Amino acid sequence: MHRDPLLAEIERLGPWFHSIDLGGGLRTKTASISGEPPDHPAGTWQTIRRFVPEDLSGLSVLDVGCNAGFYAVEAKRRSAARVVGVDVQRLHIRQALFVRRVLGLDIELHRRSVYNLSTRALGHFDITLALGLIYHCKHLVLALENLWQVTKGTLILETALYPPGKEPRPFEHKIGGHRRTLHSFGYLENPIDVQEAPFNWFLPSRQGLVALLRSVGFEDVEVVATQGERAVLVCRKSPMYRDSSTLGRLAAALTPVEVETRCSPRQPLRFTISAENTGAVTWLARGEGPGERGAVHLGAHLLAADETEIHWDYGRGALPGDVAPGAVVEISIELEAPAEPGRYRVEFDMVDEQLAWFEDLGSPLLEWEIQVEPGERGAPSSRAARVAPTVALRES
Ligand SMILES: C[S@@+](CC[C@H](N)C(=O)[O-])C[C@H]1O[C@@H](n2cnc3c(N)ncnc32)[C@H](O)[C@@H]1O
């Protein structure tokens, strides 16, 4: 490619935060834009590179908040089999697309927020990078949960911290009848009209961040480097997942597959629901004892249109087998239409038998309206309508 058109494109796509070597003596930038060194992130890379294998052959790497793609390029240069960069800002994805084109590298790029990461959309990654990202996250816990979900092996996280030496020390405090450790997370007061992506929200204390990363599911969290007010953490997922026999981070995303909308009184109803295990523990298909304690089922509640609860334990659907975190399964559930005509709501929720409904742990319900028409009681079921394509079971 000729130099002048490249220079013009670099100029058009600015300002650049990443200084990337495009070959032939060309770089994406030569001066600082917001106080960072002009060759940023070359300095940070000297730290990060120590925790990234020299040879990434056969491995997949996801860079969240990839900016113009410096780290994605480095991962590809280390022969990673699959490299995906995501960033919420269009400007940065445009820059990364340009860099990819000039360097001729096979990197997938998506404009996508950390809040919309999912294994369903992107798959699982051996290594996830979240560098200079989390202090931009208004929804910090959701961001960390999503990073956990898409990571198969290791998350490398780089961040600014609560100014060391100024943060209150963690202490034990009784709250809700339990003694808990309280950590400090600094909230950066923002003007009311701030936009999210370029702004800063929370600066976690070092110990608070380690505790939070453990609680979202990373078994092994280590602060591997600190420099001034910044730190690098390496967070590993153990291949030995916990399961639903004890309460852990249970979460599900439910979508309708086959549903009923109109029926007659007492008509048999059959629903098929797609359930993604978005939590940190394997759902067991079978539990202990007559109550199946620890087994996960699809459950349903029946409510009248005015919210009156009619039947809390309206039905159960069994898993086709154990479901690992990240996997998606279809579950069928047989119900019986109410005896009286009217409008009703069926709420679907997963349940860890004798331990918890997933809704109580923070997962959204799947709500579905049915209309019971006056008519012959127990008339045979009409065919259920298929509302969404079947989702293939994904290996975790
Ligand atoms: C400080 S820069 C760090 C860039 C790069 N990771 C690095 O370490 O040099 C933060 C990046 O995160 C991106 N970002 C901010 N909020 C995000 C979000 N919710 N989801 C994905 N990316 C986000 C910004 O657009 C920006 O590119």
PDB file of N, CA, C and O in Angstrom, residues 220-255:
ATOM      1  N   ASP A 220      -8.836 -19.036  41.136  1.00  0.00           N
ATOM      2  CA  ASP A 220      -7.466 -18.684  41.493  1.00  0.00           C
ATOM      3  C   ASP A 220      -7.196 -17.269  40.970  1.00  0.00           C
ATOM      4  O   ASP A 220      -7.168 -17.054  39.760  1.00  0.00           O
ATOM      5  N   VAL A 221      -7.056 -16.329  41.873  1.00  0.00           N
ATOM      6  CA  VAL A 221      -6.859 -14.929  41.461  1.00  0.00           C
ATOM      7  C   VAL A 221      -5.559 -14.425  42.093  1.00  0.00           C
ATOM      8  O   VAL A 221      -5.370 -14.517  43.302  1.00  0.00           O
ATOM      9  N   GLU A 222      -4.666 -13.934  41.249  1.00  0.00           N
ATOM     10  CA  GLU A 222      -3.363 -13.510  41.744  1.00  0.00           C
ATOM     11  C   GLU A 222      -3.028 -12.124  41.203  1.00  0.00           C
ATOM     12  O   GLU A 222      -3.188 -11.882  40.002  1.00  0.00           O
ATOM     13  N   VAL A 223      -2.594 -11.233  42.107  1.00  0.00           N
ATOM     14  CA  VAL A 223      -2.094  -9.935  41.638  1.00  0.00           C
ATOM     15  C   VAL A 223      -0.642 -10.179  41.262  1.00  0.00           C
ATOM     16  O   VAL A 223       0.194 -10.441  42.125  1.00  0.00           O
ATOM     17  N   VAL A 224      -0.346 -10.147  39.956  1.00  0.00           N
ATOM     18  CA  VAL A 224       0.991 -10.548  39.514  1.00  0.00           C
ATOM     19  C   VAL A 224       1.927  -9.358  39.323  1.00  0.00           C
ATOM     20  O   VAL A 224       3.134  -9.538  39.235  1.00  0.00           O
ATOM     21  N   ALA A 225       1.395  -8.167  39.223  1.00  0.00           N
ATOM     22  CA  ALA A 225       2.256  -6.992  39.062  1.00  0.00           C
ATOM     23  C   ALA A 225       1.519  -5.757  39.548  1.00  0.00           C
ATOM     24  O   ALA A 225       0.306  -5.651  39.366  1.00  0.00           O
ATOM     25  N   THR A 226       2.233  -4.858  40.183  1.00  0.00           N
ATOM     26  CA  THR A 226       1.648  -3.563  40.523  1.00  0.00           C
ATOM     27  C   THR A 226       2.651  -2.487  40.134  1.00  0.00           C
ATOM     28  O   THR A 226       3.863  -2.681  40.244  1.00  0.00           O
ATOM     29  N   GLN A 227       2.121  -1.405  39.653  1.00  0.00           N
ATOM     30  CA  GLN A 227       2.988  -0.286  39.300  1.00  0.00           C
ATOM     31  C   GLN A 227       2.212   0.974  39.613  1.00  0.00           C
ATOM     32  O   GLN A 227       1.160   1.219  38.981  1.00  0.00           O
ATOM     33  N   GLY A 228       2.658   1.713  40.620  1.00  0.00           N
ATOM     34  CA  GLY A 228       1.933   2.914  41.023  1.00  0.00           C
ATOM     35  C   GLY A 228       0.513   2.557  41.435  1.00  0.00           C
ATOM     36  O   GLY A 228       0.295   1.691  42.274  1.00  0.00           O
ATOM     37  N   GLU A 229      -0.464   3.168  40.774  1.00  0.00           N
ATOM     38  CA  GLU A 229      -1.849   2.934  41.140  1.00  0.00           C
ATOM     39  C   GLU A 229      -2.502   1.861  40.271  1.00  0.00           C
ATOM     40  O   GLU A 229      -3.720   1.726  40.256  1.00  0.00           O
ATOM     41  N   ARG A 230      -1.690   1.131  39.503  1.00  0.00           N
ATOM     42  CA  ARG A 230      -2.270   0.137  38.593  1.00  0.00           C
ATOM     43  C   ARG A 230      -1.780  -1.257  38.958  1.00  0.00           C
ATOM     44  O   ARG A 230      -0.727  -1.415  39.590  1.00  0.00           O
ATOM     45  N   ALA A 231      -2.562  -2.245  38.553  1.00  0.00           N
ATOM     46  CA  ALA A 231      -2.193  -3.621  38.864  1.00  0.00           C
ATOM     47  C   ALA A 231      -2.598  -4.536  37.713  1.00  0.00           C
ATOM     48  O   ALA A 231      -3.512  -4.222  36.951  1.00  0.00           O
ATOM     49  N   VAL A 232      -1.904  -5.658  37.614  1.00  0.00           N
ATOM     50  CA  VAL A 232      -2.257  -6.714  36.666  1.00  0.00           C
ATOM     51  C   VAL A 232      -2.634  -7.942  37.486  1.00  0.00           C
ATOM     52  O   VAL A 232      -1.909  -8.321  38.411  1.00  0.00           O
ATOM     53  N   LEU A 233      -3.789  -8.521  37.150  1.00  0.00           N
ATOM     54  CA  LEU A 233      -4.237  -9.720  37.854  1.00  0.00           C
ATOM     55  C   LEU A 233      -4.388 -10.867  36.859  1.00  0.00           C
ATOM     56  O   LEU A 233      -4.865 -10.651  35.741  1.00  0.00           O
ATOM     57  N   VAL A 234      -3.970 -12.047  37.270  1.00  0.00           N
ATOM     58  CA  VAL A 234      -4.187 -13.241  36.468  1.00  0.00           C
ATOM     59  C   VAL A 234      -5.211 -14.095  37.209  1.00  0.00           C
ATOM     60  O   VAL A 234      -5.024 -14.427  38.377  1.00  0.00           O
ATOM     61  N   CYS A 235      -6.319 -14.386  36.514  1.00  0.00           N
ATOM     62  CA  CYS A 235      -7.445 -15.066  37.158  1.00  0.00           C
ATOM     63  C   CYS A 235      -7.690 -16.360  36.399  1.00  0.00           C
ATOM     64  O   CYS A 235      -7.957 -16.329  35.201  1.00  0.00           O
ATOM     65  N   ARG A 236      -7.619 -17.484  37.109  1.00  0.00           N
ATOM     66  CA  ARG A 236      -7.774 -18.771  36.417  1.00  0.00           C
ATOM     67  C   ARG A 236      -9.057 -19.455  36.835  1.00  0.00           C
ATOM     68  O   ARG A 236      -9.467 -19.365  37.991  1.00  0.00           O
ATOM     69  N   LYS A 237      -9.638 -20.137  35.845  1.00  0.00           N
ATOM     70  CA  LYS A 237     -10.816 -20.943  36.131  1.00  0.00           C
ATOM     71  C   LYS A 237     -10.349 -22.378  36.309  1.00  0.00           C
ATOM     72  O   LYS A 237      -9.568 -22.874  35.507  1.00  0.00           O
ATOM     73  N   SER A 238     -10.830 -22.995  37.345  1.00  0.00           N
ATOM     74  CA  SER A 238     -10.466 -24.391  37.528  1.00  0.00           C
ATOM     75  C   SER A 238     -11.311 -25.227  36.581  1.00  0.00           C
ATOM     76  O   SER A 238     -12.505 -24.977  36.425  1.00  0.00           O
ATOM     77  N   PRO A 239     -10.723 -26.249  35.942  1.00  0.00           N
ATOM     78  CA  PRO A 239     -11.551 -27.102  35.087  1.00  0.00           C
ATOM     79  C   PRO A 239     -12.544 -27.924  35.911  1.00  0.00           C
ATOM     80  O   PRO A 239     -13.502 -28.460  35.391  1.00  0.00           O
ATOM     81  N   MET A 240     -12.309 -28.037  37.237  1.00  0.00           N
ATOM     82  CA  MET A 240     -13.217 -28.778  38.114  1.00  0.00           C
ATOM     83  C   MET A 240     -14.323 -27.839  38.586  1.00  0.00           C
ATOM     84  O   MET A 240     -14.202 -27.169  39.589  1.00  0.00           O
ATOM     85  N   TYR A 241     -15.403 -27.768  37.822  1.00  0.00           N
ATOM     86  CA  TYR A 241     -16.501 -26.886  38.213  1.00  0.00           C
ATOM     87  C   TYR A 241     -17.209 -27.442  39.440  1.00  0.00           C
ATOM     88  O   TYR A 241     -17.309 -28.642  39.620  1.00  0.00           O
ATOM     89  N   ARG A 242     -17.756 -26.556  40.226  1.00  0.00           N
ATOM     90  CA  ARG A 242     -18.660 -27.006  41.285  1.00  0.00           C
ATOM     91  C   ARG A 242     -19.995 -27.345  40.639  1.00  0.00           C
ATOM     92  O   ARG A 242     -20.236 -27.013  39.482  1.00  0.00           O
ATOM     93  N   ASP A 243     -20.872 -28.009  41.381  1.00  0.00           N
ATOM     94  CA  ASP A 243     -22.169 -28.336  40.818  1.00  0.00           C
ATOM     95  C   ASP A 243     -23.288 -27.885  41.735  1.00  0.00           C
ATOM     96  O   ASP A 243     -23.049 -27.348  42.821  1.00  0.00           O
ATOM     97  N   SER A 244     -24.534 -28.134  41.278  1.00  0.00           N
ATOM     98  CA  SER A 244     -25.698 -27.565  41.948  1.00  0.00           C
ATOM     99  C   SER A 244     -26.074 -28.290  43.243  1.00  0.00           C
ATOM    100  O   SER A 244     -27.094 -27.969  43.842  1.00  0.00           O
ATOM    101  N   SER A 245     -25.258 -29.265  43.684  1.00  0.00           N
ATOM    102  CA  SER A 245     -25.594 -29.940  44.946  1.00  0.00           C
ATOM    103  C   SER A 245     -25.417 -28.991  46.127  1.00  0.00           C
ATOM    104  O   SER A 245     -25.950 -29.236  47.206  1.00  0.00           O
ATOM    105  N   THR A 246     -24.639 -27.915  45.944  1.00  0.00           N
ATOM    106  CA  THR A 246     -24.573 -26.864  46.962  1.00  0.00           C
ATOM    107  C   THR A 246     -24.811 -25.543  46.254  1.00  0.00           C
ATOM    108  O   THR A 246     -24.599 -25.439  45.039  1.00  0.00           O
ATOM    109  N   LEU A 247     -25.213 -24.529  46.991  1.00  0.00           N
ATOM    110  CA  LEU A 247     -25.510 -23.245  46.346  1.00  0.00           C
ATOM    111  C   LEU A 247     -24.226 -22.569  45.883  1.00  0.00           C
ATOM    112  O   LEU A 247     -23.320 -22.358  46.675  1.00  0.00           O
ATOM    113  N   GLY A 248     -24.155 -22.276  44.601  1.00  0.00           N
ATOM    114  CA  GLY A 248     -23.019 -21.527  44.071  1.00  0.00           C
ATOM    115  C   GLY A 248     -23.591 -20.424  43.209  1.00  0.00           C
ATOM    116  O   GLY A 248     -24.757 -20.052  43.369  1.00  0.00           O
ATOM    117  N   ARG A 249     -22.809 -19.917  42.242  1.00  0.00           N
ATOM    118  CA  ARG A 249     -23.358 -18.866  41.375  1.00  0.00           C
ATOM    119  C   ARG A 249     -24.189 -19.522  40.286  1.00  0.00           C
ATOM    120  O   ARG A 249     -23.689 -19.943  39.252  1.00  0.00           O
ATOM    121  N   LEU A 250     -25.484 -19.645  40.565  1.00  0.00           N
ATOM    122  CA  LEU A 250     -26.431 -20.258  39.631  1.00  0.00           C
ATOM    123  C   LEU A 250     -27.098 -19.160  38.833  1.00  0.00           C
ATOM    124  O   LEU A 250     -27.610 -18.195  39.409  1.00  0.00           O
ATOM    125  N   ALA A 251     -27.105 -19.298  37.516  1.00  0.00           N
ATOM    126  CA  ALA A 251     -27.763 -18.289  36.683  1.00  0.00           C
ATOM    127  C   ALA A 251     -28.170 -18.938  35.365  1.00  0.00           C
ATOM    128  O   ALA A 251     -27.523 -19.871  34.892  1.00  0.00           O
ATOM    129  N   ALA A 252     -29.274 -18.421  34.800  1.00  0.00           N
ATOM    130  CA  ALA A 252     -29.775 -18.983  33.547  1.00  0.00           C
ATOM    131  C   ALA A 252     -30.316 -17.883  32.656  1.00  0.00           C
ATOM    132  O   ALA A 252     -30.801 -16.858  33.134  1.00  0.00           O
ATOM    133  N   ALA A 253     -30.242 -18.116  31.346  1.00  0.00           N
ATOM    134  CA  ALA A 253     -30.930 -17.264  30.368  1.00  0.00           C
ATOM    135  C   ALA A 253     -31.913 -18.165  29.639  1.00  0.00           C
ATOM    136  O   ALA A 253     -31.509 -19.161  29.027  1.00  0.00           O
ATOM    137  N   LEU A 254     -33.217 -17.831  29.739  1.00  0.00           N
ATOM    138  CA  LEU A 254     -34.265 -18.669  29.160  1.00  0.00           C
ATOM    139  C   LEU A 254     -34.868 -17.988  27.941  1.00  0.00           C
ATOM    140  O   LEU A 254     -35.161 -16.790  27.985  1.00  0.00           O
ATOM    141  N   THR A 255     -35.066 -18.767  26.874  1.00  0.00           N
ATOM    142  CA  THR A 255     -35.766 -18.224  25.698  1.00  0.00           C
ATOM    143  C   THR A 255     -36.791 -19.252  25.222  1.00  0.00           C
ATOM    144  O   THR A 255     -36.538 -20.458  25.290  1.00  0.00           O
TER     145      THR A 255
END
